[in-house]
Amino acid sequence: MSAPWLVLDRVSKVYGDGASAVVAVREVSMELQGGRFVLLMGPSGSGKTTLLMLMGCLLKPTRGRLFLFEHEVSALDERTLPFLRRRYIGFVFQTFNLFPALTAMENVELALNLKGINGREAQRRALALLARVGLRDRLHFLPRDLSGGEKQRVALARALAGDPPILLADEPTGMLDSRTGRQIVELLADLARVEGRLVFMVTHDQRVRDLADDILFMEDGSLVARESAGDLRELVSRREGR
Ligand SMILES: Nc1ncnc2c1ncn2[C@@H]1O[C@H](COP(=O)(O)OP(=O)(O)OP(=O)(O)O)[C@@H](O)[C@H]1O
Ligand SMILES: [Mg+2]
């Protein structure tokens, strides 16, 4: 097995201090590889978004060690975090956060510009990314003329702008109906299985569990359980006597 891409070693995040301190993430340890689609579930306030922000170098752990590829994020200067983030991580959020005055193409091109890719090359790549997410015929639409699912596809194309090995998604289907949401999740699963990325998604949607390789459960800041699709399939076939 190849070296893990992300390693968390007893990572904790405490917001505030003294009497008002909140332990949002409590001694979480895990190792994650490429090519996997991982779901994170758990009640509201259990620390899912905080864990995602730690993994995405938007926050530094209060305690414990976190490694992203060969870098020990927990030991780095705050000012170095944006570089790691830009190089390795793509984010997708529940609210699509598109620029309302820019077309689908322009939203993706802007993300490419921020990665230092400009002009013709940016256009070529934006087109390829939008085609990848199934929006070949919506290139010049403004966000207000796109459906929720289409907006999330643009956001996904934008997240892929720097070709990041890791995609972190925080309730990306929260604003979508279940059928549209499932299509987005299928696309995310594909980005892991077909393209070899690590896709880590927070969700409350029980109906997409079958699409995941691993499902992690959080409660009160701790990882409390883990299911892998392999286990699930084995359980089902044992029950069905196959
Ligand atoms: N910036 C902050 N300052 C102080 N406390 C915070 C901050 N952000 C989050 N918290 C607290 O940390 C805990 C975990 O929050 P977090 O947003 O990670 O939960 P979550 O599992 O993503 O919840 P939800 O499902 O509602 O999105 C909560 O108790 C929350 O109030
Ligand atoms: Mg959250």
Coordinates of N, CA and C and ligand atoms in Angstrom, one line a residue:
M1 N 0.8 -1.2 0.0 CA 0.0 0.0 0.0 C 0.9 1.3 0.0
S2 N 0.5 2.2 -0.8 CA 1.3 3.5 -0.9 C 1.1 4.3 0.4
A3 N 2.0 5.3 0.5 CA 2.0 6.1 1.7 C 0.7 6.9 1.8
P4 N 0.1 7.1 3.0 CA -1.2 7.8 3.0 C -1.0 9.3 2.7
W5 N -2.0 9.9 2.1 CA -1.9 11.3 1.7 C -2.1 12.3 2.8
L6 N -3.0 11.9 3.7 CA -3.4 12.7 4.9 C -3.3 11.8 6.1
V7 N -2.5 12.3 7.1 CA -2.4 11.6 8.4 C -2.8 12.5 9.5
L8 N -3.7 12.1 10.3 CA -4.1 12.8 11.5 C -3.7 12.0 12.7
D9 N -2.9 12.5 13.6 CA -2.4 11.8 14.8 C -2.9 12.6 16.0
R10 N -3.9 12.1 16.6 CA -4.5 12.7 17.8 C -4.7 14.2 17.7
V11 N -5.4 14.6 16.6 CA -5.6 16.0 16.3 C -6.8 16.5 17.1
S12 N -6.6 17.6 17.8 CA -7.7 18.3 18.5 C -7.7 19.8 18.1
K13 N -8.9 20.3 18.1 CA -9.1 21.8 17.8 C -10.0 22.3 18.9
V14 N -9.4 23.3 19.6 CA -10.2 24.0 20.7 C -10.4 25.4 20.3
Y15 N -11.7 25.9 20.2 CA -12.0 27.3 20.0 C -12.0 28.0 21.3
G16 N -11.4 29.2 21.3 CA -11.5 30.0 22.5 C -10.6 29.4 23.7
D17 N -10.7 30.0 24.8 CA -10.0 29.4 26.0 C -10.7 29.7 27.3
G18 N -10.2 29.2 28.3 CA -10.8 29.4 29.6 C -12.1 28.8 29.7
A19 N -13.1 29.4 30.4 CA -14.4 28.8 30.7 C -15.2 28.7 29.4
S20 N -14.9 29.5 28.4 CA -15.7 29.5 27.1 C -15.1 28.6 26.1
A21 N -14.0 27.8 26.4 CA -13.4 27.0 25.4 C -14.3 25.9 24.9
V22 N -14.3 25.7 23.6 CA -15.1 24.6 23.0 C -14.1 23.6 22.3
V23 N -14.2 22.4 22.7 CA -13.4 21.3 22.1 C -14.2 20.8 20.9
A24 N -13.9 21.3 19.7 CA -14.7 21.0 18.5 C -14.2 19.7 17.9
V25 N -12.9 19.4 18.0 CA -12.4 18.1 17.5 C -11.5 17.6 18.6
R26 N -11.7 16.3 18.9 CA -11.1 15.7 20.1 C -10.2 14.5 19.7
E27 N -8.9 14.6 19.7 CA -8.0 13.5 19.5 C -8.4 12.6 18.3
V28 N -8.6 13.1 17.2 CA -9.0 12.4 16.0 C -7.7 11.8 15.3
S29 N -7.7 10.5 15.1 CA -6.6 9.9 14.3 C -7.1 9.2 13.1
M30 N -6.5 9.4 12.0 CA -6.9 8.6 10.8 C -5.8 8.8 9.7
E31 N -5.9 7.8 8.8 CA -5.0 7.9 7.6 C -5.9 7.8 6.4
L32 N -5.6 8.6 5.4 CA -6.5 8.6 4.2 C -5.6 8.5 2.9
Q33 N -6.1 7.7 2.0 CA -5.4 7.4 0.7 C -6.1 8.1 -0.5
G34 N -5.4 8.2 -1.6 CA -6.1 8.6 -2.8 C -7.0 7.5 -3.4
G35 N -7.8 7.8 -4.3 CA -8.7 6.9 -4.9 C -9.9 6.4 -4.1
R36 N -10.1 7.1 -3.0 CA -11.2 6.7 -2.1 C -12.2 7.8 -1.9
F37 N -13.5 7.4 -1.8 CA -14.5 8.4 -1.5 C -15.1 8.1 -0.1
V38 N -14.8 9.1 0.7 CA -15.1 8.9 2.2 C -16.2 9.9 2.6
L39 N -17.2 9.3 3.3 CA -18.2 10.2 3.9 C -18.0 10.4 5.4
L40 N -18.3 11.6 5.8 CA -18.3 11.9 7.3 C -19.7 12.3 7.7
M41 N -20.2 11.6 8.7 CA -21.6 11.9 9.1 C -21.5 12.2 10.6
G42 N -22.6 12.7 11.1 CA -22.7 13.0 12.6 C -23.6 14.1 12.8
P43 N -24.1 14.3 14.1 CA -25.1 15.3 14.4 C -24.5 16.7 14.2
S44 N -25.4 17.7 14.2 CA -25.0 19.1 14.1 C -24.2 19.4 15.3
G45 N -23.1 20.1 15.1 CA -22.2 20.6 16.2 C -21.2 19.5 16.6
S46 N -21.1 18.4 15.9 CA -20.2 17.3 16.3 C -18.8 17.6 15.9
G47 N -18.6 18.6 15.0 CA -17.2 18.9 14.7 C -16.8 18.6 13.2
K48 N -17.8 18.3 12.4 CA -17.5 17.8 11.0 C -16.8 18.9 10.2
T49 N -17.4 20.1 10.2 CA -16.8 21.2 9.5 C -15.4 21.6 10.0
T50 N -15.3 21.6 11.3 CA -14.0 21.9 11.9 C -12.9 20.9 11.4
L51 N -13.3 19.6 11.4 CA -12.4 18.6 11.0 C -12.0 18.8 9.5
L52 N -13.0 19.1 8.7 CA -12.7 19.4 7.3 C -11.7 20.6 7.1
M53 N -11.9 21.6 7.9 CA -11.1 22.8 7.9 C -9.7 22.5 8.3
L54 N -9.5 21.6 9.2 CA -8.2 21.2 9.7 C -7.5 20.4 8.5
M55 N -8.3 19.5 7.9 CA -7.7 18.7 6.8 C -7.3 19.6 5.6
G56 N -8.1 20.7 5.4 CA -7.9 21.6 4.3 C -6.9 22.7 4.6
C57 N -6.3 22.7 5.7 CA -5.3 23.7 6.1 C -5.9 25.1 6.2
L58 N -7.2 25.1 6.6 CA -7.8 26.4 6.8 C -7.7 26.8 8.3
L59 N -7.4 25.8 9.1 CA -7.2 25.9 10.5 C -6.0 25.0 10.9
K60 N -5.3 25.4 12.0 CA -4.2 24.6 12.5 C -4.7 23.9 13.7
P61 N -4.3 22.6 13.9 CA -4.7 21.9 15.1 C -4.2 22.6 16.4
T62 N -5.0 22.6 17.5 CA -4.5 23.1 18.8 C -3.5 22.1 19.4
R63 N -3.8 20.8 19.2 CA -2.9 19.7 19.6 C -2.9 18.6 18.6
G64 N -1.8 17.8 18.6 CA -1.7 16.7 17.7 C -1.0 17.0 16.5
R65 N -0.8 16.0 15.6 CA 0.0 16.3 14.4 C -0.8 15.9 13.2
L66 N -0.7 16.7 12.1 CA -1.4 16.5 10.9 C -0.4 16.6 9.7
F67 N -0.4 15.6 8.9 CA 0.5 15.5 7.8 C -0.2 15.5 6.5
L68 N 0.2 16.4 5.5 CA -0.4 16.4 4.2 C 0.7 16.1 3.2
F69 N 0.6 14.9 2.6 CA 1.8 14.4 1.8 C 3.0 14.5 2.7
E70 N 4.1 15.1 2.3 CA 5.3 15.0 3.1 C 5.3 16.2 4.1
H71 N 4.3 17.0 4.2 CA 4.4 18.2 5.0 C 3.7 18.0 6.4
E72 N 4.4 18.4 7.4 CA 3.8 18.4 8.7 C 3.1 19.7 9.0
V73 N 1.8 19.7 8.6 CA 1.0 21.0 8.7 C 1.0 21.6 10.1
S74 N 0.9 20.7 11.1 CA 0.8 21.2 12.4 C 2.1 21.9 12.9
A75 N 3.2 21.7 12.2 CA 4.5 22.3 12.6 C 4.8 23.6 11.8
L76 N 3.9 23.9 10.8 CA 4.3 25.0 9.9 C 3.7 26.3 10.4
D77 N 4.4 27.3 9.9 CA 3.9 28.7 10.1 C 2.6 28.9 9.4
E78 N 1.7 29.7 10.1 CA 0.4 30.0 9.5 C 0.5 30.5 8.1
R79 N 1.5 31.2 7.8 CA 1.7 31.9 6.5 C 2.0 30.9 5.4
T80 N 2.4 29.7 5.8 CA 2.7 28.6 4.7 C 1.4 27.9 4.3
L81 N 0.4 27.9 5.2 CA -0.8 27.1 5.0 C -1.5 27.4 3.6
P82 N -1.6 28.6 3.2 CA -2.3 28.9 1.9 C -1.5 28.2 0.7
F83 N -0.2 28.1 0.8 CA 0.5 27.5 -0.3 C 0.1 26.0 -0.4
L84 N 0.1 25.3 0.7 CA -0.3 23.9 0.8 C -1.7 23.7 0.3
R85 N -2.6 24.6 0.7 CA -4.0 24.6 0.4 C -4.1 24.7 -1.1
R86 N -3.5 25.7 -1.7 CA -3.6 25.9 -3.2 C -3.1 24.7 -4.0
R87 N -2.0 24.1 -3.5 CA -1.4 23.0 -4.2 C -2.2 21.7 -4.1
Y88 N -2.8 21.4 -2.9 CA -3.3 20.1 -2.7 C -4.8 19.9 -2.6
I89 N -5.5 21.1 -2.3 CA -6.9 21.0 -1.8 C -7.8 21.7 -2.7
G90 N -9.0 21.1 -3.0 CA -10.1 21.8 -3.6 C -11.3 21.7 -2.7
F91 N -12.0 22.8 -2.6 CA -13.2 22.8 -1.6 C -14.5 23.0 -2.4
V92 N -15.5 22.3 -1.9 CA -16.9 22.5 -2.3 C -17.8 22.7 -1.1
F93 N -18.6 23.7 -1.2 CA -19.5 24.0 0.0 C -21.0 23.9 -0.4
Q94 N -21.8 24.0 0.7 CA -23.2 23.8 0.5 C -23.8 25.0 -0.4
T95 N -23.3 26.2 0.0 CA -23.7 27.4 -0.8 C -22.6 27.5 -1.9
F96 N -23.0 27.7 -3.1 CA -22.1 27.4 -4.2 C -21.0 28.5 -4.3
N97 N -21.3 29.7 -3.8 CA -20.3 30.8 -3.8 C -19.8 31.1 -5.1
L98 N -20.6 31.2 -6.1 CA -20.2 31.6 -7.5 C -20.3 33.1 -7.5
F99 N -19.5 33.7 -8.4 CA -19.6 35.2 -8.6 C -20.9 35.4 -9.5
P100 N -21.9 36.1 -9.0 CA -23.1 36.2 -9.7 C -23.0 36.9 -11.1
A101 N -22.1 37.8 -11.2 CA -22.0 38.6 -12.5 C -21.1 37.9 -13.5
L102 N -20.5 36.7 -13.2 CA -19.7 36.0 -14.1 C -20.4 34.7 -14.6
T103 N -20.2 34.4 -15.9 CA -20.7 33.2 -16.4 C -20.0 32.0 -15.8
A104 N -20.6 30.8 -16.2 CA -20.0 29.5 -15.7 C -18.5 29.5 -16.1
M105 N -18.3 29.8 -17.4 CA -16.9 29.8 -17.9 C -16.0 30.8 -17.1
E106 N -16.5 32.0 -17.0 CA -15.7 33.0 -16.3 C -15.4 32.7 -14.9
N107 N -16.4 32.0 -14.2 CA -16.2 31.6 -12.8 C -15.0 30.6 -12.7
V108 N -15.0 29.7 -13.7 CA -13.9 28.7 -13.6 C -12.6 29.3 -14.1
E109 N -12.7 30.2 -15.1 CA -11.5 30.8 -15.6 C -10.8 31.7 -14.5
L110 N -11.6 32.4 -13.8 CA -11.1 33.2 -12.7 C -10.3 32.3 -11.7
A111 N -10.9 31.1 -11.4 CA -10.1 30.2 -10.5 C -8.8 29.8 -11.1
L112 N -8.8 29.6 -12.4 CA -7.6 29.2 -13.1 C -6.6 30.3 -13.1
N113 N -7.1 31.6 -13.3 CA -6.2 32.7 -13.2 C -5.5 32.8 -11.9
L114 N -6.3 32.5 -10.8 CA -5.7 32.6 -9.5 C -4.6 31.5 -9.3
K115 N -4.6 30.5 -10.1 CA -3.6 29.4 -10.1 C -2.5 29.8 -11.0
G116 N -2.5 31.0 -11.7 CA -1.5 31.4 -12.6 C -1.6 30.9 -14.0
I117 N -2.9 30.4 -14.3 CA -3.1 29.9 -15.7 C -4.0 31.0 -16.4
N118 N -3.5 31.5 -17.5 CA -4.2 32.7 -18.1 C -4.5 32.5 -19.6
G119 N -5.3 33.4 -20.1 CA -5.6 33.5 -21.6 C -6.2 32.2 -22.2
R120 N -5.7 31.9 -23.3 CA -6.2 30.7 -24.1 C -6.2 29.4 -23.3
E121 N -5.1 29.2 -22.6 CA -4.9 28.0 -21.8 C -6.0 27.9 -20.7
A122 N -6.3 29.1 -20.1 CA -7.4 29.1 -19.1 C -8.7 28.8 -19.7
Q123 N -8.9 29.3 -20.9 CA -10.2 29.0 -21.6 C -10.3 27.5 -22.0
R124 N -9.2 27.0 -22.5 CA -9.2 25.6 -22.9 C -9.5 24.7 -21.6
R125 N -8.8 25.0 -20.5 CA -9.0 24.2 -19.3 C -10.4 24.4 -18.7
A126 N -10.9 25.6 -18.7 CA -12.2 25.8 -18.2 C -13.3 25.0 -18.9
L127 N -13.1 25.0 -20.2 CA -14.0 24.3 -21.1 C -14.0 22.8 -20.8
A128 N -12.7 22.3 -20.6 CA -12.6 20.8 -20.3 C -13.2 20.5 -19.0
L129 N -13.0 21.4 -18.0 CA -13.5 21.1 -16.6 C -15.1 21.2 -16.6
L130 N -15.6 22.1 -17.3 CA -17.1 22.2 -17.4 C -17.7 21.0 -18.2
A131 N -16.9 20.6 -19.2 CA -17.4 19.4 -19.9 C -17.3 18.2 -18.9
R132 N -16.3 18.1 -18.1 CA -16.1 17.0 -17.2 C -17.3 16.9 -16.2
V133 N -17.8 18.0 -15.8 CA -19.0 18.0 -14.9 C -20.3 18.0 -15.6
G134 N -20.3 17.9 -16.9 CA -21.5 17.7 -17.7 C -22.2 19.0 -18.0
L135 N -21.4 20.1 -18.1 CA -22.0 21.4 -18.4 C -21.6 22.0 -19.8
R136 N -21.2 21.1 -20.7 CA -20.8 21.6 -22.0 C -21.7 22.6 -22.7
D137 N -23.0 22.4 -22.4 CA -24.0 23.3 -23.1 C -24.5 24.4 -22.1
R138 N -23.7 24.7 -21.1 CA -24.2 25.8 -20.2 C -23.0 26.8 -20.0
L139 N -22.0 26.8 -20.8 CA -20.8 27.6 -20.6 C -21.0 29.1 -20.3
H140 N -22.0 29.7 -21.1 CA -22.1 31.1 -21.0 C -23.3 31.6 -20.2
F141 N -23.8 30.7 -19.3 CA -24.9 31.0 -18.5 C -24.4 31.7 -17.2
L142 N -25.2 32.7 -16.7 CA -24.9 33.3 -15.4 C -25.5 32.3 -14.4
P143 N -24.9 32.4 -13.1 CA -25.4 31.6 -12.1 C -27.0 31.6 -11.9
R144 N -27.5 32.8 -12.0 CA -29.0 33.0 -11.8 C -29.8 32.2 -12.8
D145 N -29.2 31.8 -13.9 CA -29.9 31.1 -15.0 C -29.6 29.6 -14.9
L146 N -28.9 29.2 -13.9 CA -28.6 27.7 -13.7 C -29.4 27.2 -12.6
S147 N -29.7 25.9 -12.7 CA -30.4 25.2 -11.6 C -29.4 25.0 -10.4
G148 N -29.9 24.6 -9.3 CA -29.0 24.4 -8.1 C -27.9 23.3 -8.4
G149 N -28.4 22.2 -9.0 CA -27.4 21.2 -9.4 C -26.4 21.6 -10.3
E150 N -26.8 22.5 -11.3 CA -25.8 23.0 -12.3 C -24.9 24.0 -11.6
K151 N -25.4 24.8 -10.7 CA -24.5 25.7 -10.0 C -23.4 24.9 -9.2
Q152 N -23.9 23.8 -8.6 CA -22.9 23.0 -7.8 C -21.9 22.4 -8.8
R153 N -22.3 22.0 -10.0 CA -21.3 21.5 -11.0 C -20.3 22.5 -11.3
V154 N -20.7 23.8 -11.5 CA -19.8 24.9 -11.8 C -18.8 25.0 -10.6
A155 N -19.3 24.9 -9.4 CA -18.5 25.0 -8.2 C -17.5 23.9 -8.2
L156 N -17.9 22.7 -8.6 CA -17.0 21.6 -8.6 C -15.9 21.7 -9.7
A157 N -16.3 22.2 -10.8 CA -15.3 22.5 -11.9 C -14.3 23.5 -11.4
R158 N -14.8 24.5 -10.7 CA -13.9 25.5 -10.1 C -13.0 24.9 -9.1
A159 N -13.5 24.0 -8.2 CA -12.7 23.4 -7.2 C -11.6 22.6 -7.9
L160 N -11.8 22.1 -9.1 CA -10.8 21.2 -9.8 C -9.8 22.0 -10.6
A161 N -9.9 23.4 -10.5 CA -9.1 24.2 -11.3 C -7.6 24.0 -11.2
G162 N -7.1 23.8 -10.0 CA -5.7 23.5 -9.8 C -5.3 22.1 -9.9
D163 N -6.3 21.2 -10.3 CA -6.1 19.8 -10.4 C -5.7 19.2 -9.0
P164 N -6.4 19.6 -8.0 CA -6.0 19.1 -6.6 C -6.2 17.6 -6.4
P165 N -5.2 17.0 -5.8 CA -5.4 15.6 -5.5 C -6.5 15.3 -4.5
I166 N -6.8 16.3 -3.6 CA -7.8 16.1 -2.5 C -8.9 17.1 -2.7
L167 N -10.1 16.6 -2.6 CA -11.3 17.4 -2.7 C -12.1 17.3 -1.4
L168 N -12.4 18.4 -0.7 CA -13.1 18.4 0.5 C -14.5 19.0 0.3
A169 N -15.5 18.4 0.6 CA -16.9 18.9 0.3 C -17.7 18.9 1.6
D170 N -18.2 20.1 1.9 CA -19.0 20.2 3.2 C -20.5 20.4 2.8
E171 N -21.2 19.3 3.0 CA -22.6 19.2 2.7 C -23.0 19.8 1.3
P172 N -22.3 19.3 0.3 CA -22.4 19.9 -1.1 C -23.8 19.6 -1.6
T173 N -24.6 18.7 -1.0 CA -26.0 18.5 -1.6 C -27.0 19.1 -0.7
G174 N -26.6 19.8 0.3 CA -27.6 20.4 1.3 C -28.7 21.3 0.7
M175 N -28.4 21.9 -0.4 CA -29.4 22.8 -1.0 C -30.1 22.2 -2.2
L176 N -29.9 20.9 -2.4 CA -30.4 20.2 -3.6 C -31.4 19.2 -3.3
D177 N -32.3 18.9 -4.2 CA -33.3 17.8 -4.0 C -32.5 16.5 -4.1
S178 N -33.2 15.4 -3.7 CA -32.4 14.2 -3.5 C -31.9 13.6 -4.8
R179 N -32.6 13.7 -5.9 CA -32.2 13.2 -7.1 C -30.9 14.0 -7.7
T180 N -31.1 15.3 -7.6 CA -29.9 16.1 -8.1 C -28.7 15.9 -7.2
G181 N -29.0 15.8 -5.9 CA -27.9 15.6 -4.9 C -27.2 14.3 -5.2
R182 N -27.9 13.3 -5.5 CA -27.3 12.0 -5.8 C -26.4 12.1 -7.0
Q183 N -26.8 12.9 -8.0 CA -26.0 13.0 -9.2 C -24.7 13.7 -8.9
I184 N -24.7 14.7 -8.0 CA -23.5 15.4 -7.6 C -22.6 14.4 -6.9
V185 N -23.2 13.6 -6.0 CA -22.4 12.6 -5.2 C -21.8 11.6 -6.1
E186 N -22.6 11.2 -7.1 CA -22.0 10.2 -8.1 C -20.8 10.8 -8.8
L187 N -20.9 12.1 -9.1 CA -19.8 12.7 -9.8 C -18.6 12.8 -8.8
L188 N -18.8 13.1 -7.6 CA -17.7 13.1 -6.6 C -17.1 11.7 -6.4
A189 N -17.9 10.7 -6.4 CA -17.4 9.3 -6.3 C -16.5 9.0 -7.5
D190 N -16.9 9.4 -8.6 CA -16.2 9.2 -9.9 C -14.8 9.9 -9.8
L191 N -14.8 11.1 -9.2 CA -13.5 11.9 -9.1 C -12.5 11.1 -8.3
A192 N -13.1 10.3 -7.3 CA -12.2 9.5 -6.5 C -11.8 8.2 -7.2
R193 N -12.8 7.5 -7.7 CA -12.5 6.1 -8.2 C -11.9 6.1 -9.6
V194 N -12.4 7.1 -10.5 CA -11.9 7.1 -11.9 C -10.6 7.9 -11.9
E195 N -10.6 9.0 -11.2 CA -9.4 9.9 -11.4 C -8.4 9.8 -10.2
G196 N -8.7 8.9 -9.3 CA -7.7 8.6 -8.2 C -7.5 9.7 -7.2
R197 N -8.5 10.6 -7.1 CA -8.4 11.7 -6.0 C -8.9 11.1 -4.7
L198 N -8.6 11.8 -3.6 CA -9.2 11.5 -2.4 C -10.3 12.5 -2.2
V199 N -11.6 12.0 -2.1 CA -12.7 12.9 -2.0 C -13.3 12.6 -0.6
F200 N -13.4 13.6 0.2 CA -13.9 13.5 1.6 C -15.1 14.5 1.7
M201 N -16.2 13.9 2.0 CA -17.5 14.7 2.0 C -18.3 14.5 3.3
V202 N -18.7 15.7 3.8 CA -19.5 15.7 5.0 C -21.0 15.7 4.5
T203 N -21.8 14.9 5.0 CA -23.2 14.9 4.6 C -24.1 14.4 5.7
H204 N -25.4 14.8 5.6 CA -26.4 14.3 6.5 C -27.3 13.3 5.7
D205 N -27.0 13.1 4.5 CA -27.9 12.4 3.6 C -27.6 10.9 3.7
Q206 N -28.5 10.1 4.3 CA -28.3 8.7 4.5 C -28.4 7.9 3.2
R207 N -29.1 8.6 2.2 CA -29.4 7.8 1.0 C -28.2 7.7 0.1
V208 N -27.1 8.3 0.4 CA -25.9 8.2 -0.5 C -24.8 7.3 0.0
R209 N -25.2 6.7 1.2 CA -24.1 5.8 1.8 C -23.6 4.7 0.9
D210 N -24.5 4.2 0.1 CA -24.1 3.1 -0.8 C -23.0 3.5 -1.8
L211 N -22.8 4.8 -2.0 CA -21.8 5.3 -3.0 C -20.4 5.4 -2.4
A212 N -20.3 5.3 -1.1 CA -19.0 5.6 -0.4 C -18.1 4.3 -0.2
D213 N -16.8 4.6 -0.2 CA -15.9 3.5 0.2 C -15.8 3.3 1.7
D214 N -15.8 4.5 2.4 CA -15.7 4.5 3.8 C -16.7 5.5 4.4
I215 N -17.3 5.2 5.5 CA -18.1 6.1 6.2 C -17.6 6.3 7.6
L216 N -17.4 7.5 8.0 CA -16.9 7.8 9.3 C -18.0 8.5 10.1
F217 N -18.1 8.3 11.4 CA -19.1 8.9 12.2 C -18.5 9.7 13.3
M218 N -19.0 10.9 13.5 CA -18.4 11.8 14.5 C -19.5 12.1 15.6
E219 N -19.1 12.2 16.8 CA -20.0 12.6 17.9 C -19.2 13.4 18.9
D220 N -19.7 14.6 19.2 CA -19.0 15.4 20.2 C -17.5 15.5 20.0
G221 N -17.1 15.7 18.8 CA -15.7 16.0 18.4 C -14.9 14.7 18.2
S222 N -15.4 13.6 18.5 CA -14.6 12.3 18.4 C -15.1 11.5 17.2
L223 N -14.2 10.7 16.6 CA -14.6 9.7 15.6 C -15.1 8.5 16.4
V224 N -16.3 8.1 16.2 CA -16.9 7.1 17.1 C -17.1 5.8 16.3
A225 N -17.1 5.8 15.0 CA -17.3 4.5 14.3 C -16.9 4.7 12.9
R226 N -16.7 3.5 12.2 CA -16.3 3.5 10.8 C -16.9 2.3 10.2
E227 N -17.3 2.6 9.0 CA -17.9 1.5 8.2 C -17.1 1.5 6.8
S228 N -16.8 0.4 6.3 CA -16.2 0.5 4.9 C -17.2 -0.3 4.0
A229 N -17.3 0.2 2.8 CA -18.2 -0.4 1.8 C -18.0 -1.9 1.7
G230 N -16.7 -2.3 1.8 CA -16.3 -3.7 1.7 C -17.1 -4.5 2.8
D231 N -17.1 -3.9 4.1 CA -17.7 -4.6 5.2 C -19.2 -4.7 4.9
L232 N -19.8 -3.6 4.4 CA -21.2 -3.5 4.1 C -21.6 -4.6 3.1
R233 N -20.8 -4.7 2.0 CA -21.1 -5.6 1.0 C -21.0 -7.1 1.5
E234 N -20.0 -7.3 2.4 CA -19.8 -8.6 2.9 C -21.0 -9.0 3.8
L235 N -21.5 -8.0 4.6 CA -22.6 -8.2 5.5 C -23.8 -8.5 4.7
V236 N -24.1 -7.8 3.6 CA -25.3 -8.0 2.8 C -25.2 -9.4 2.2
S237 N -24.0 -9.8 1.6 CA -24.0 -11.1 1.0 C -24.1 -12.2 2.0
R238 N -23.6 -12.0 3.2 CA -23.7 -13.0 4.2 C -25.1 -13.2 4.6
R239 N -25.8 -12.1 4.8 CA -27.3 -12.1 5.1 C -28.1 -12.9 4.0
E240 N -27.7 -12.6 2.8 CA -28.4 -13.2 1.7 C -27.9 -14.6 1.4
G241 N -27.0 -15.0 2.2 CA -26.5 -16.4 2.1 C -25.7 -16.7 0.8
R242 N -25.0 -15.5 0.3 CA -24.2 -15.8 -1.0 C -22.8 -16.1 -0.7
Ligands
LIG1 N1 -15.2 29.8 15.2 C1 -15.7 29.2 16.2 N2 -15.6 29.7 17.5 C2 -16.1 29.0 18.5 N3 -16.7 27.9 18.5 C3 -16.9 27.3 17.3 C4 -16.4 28.0 16.1 N4 -16.8 27.2 15.0 C5 -17.4 26.1 15.5 N5 -17.5 26.2 16.8 C6 -18.1 25.2 17.7 O1 -17.5 23.9 17.5 C7 -18.4 22.9 17.5 C8 -18.3 22.1 16.2 O2 -18.8 22.9 15.1 P1 -18.8 22.4 13.6 O3 -19.2 23.6 12.8 O4 -17.4 21.8 13.3 O5 -19.9 21.3 13.6 P2 -20.6 20.5 12.5 O6 -20.5 19.1 12.8 O7 -20.0 20.9 11.2 O8 -22.1 20.9 12.6 P3 -23.2 21.1 11.4 O9 -23.7 19.7 11.0 O10 -24.3 21.9 12.1 O11 -22.6 21.8 10.3 C9 -19.8 23.5 17.8 O12 -20.1 23.4 19.1 C10 -19.6 24.9 17.4 O13 -20.4 25.8 18.2
MG2 MG -20.8 21.9 9.5

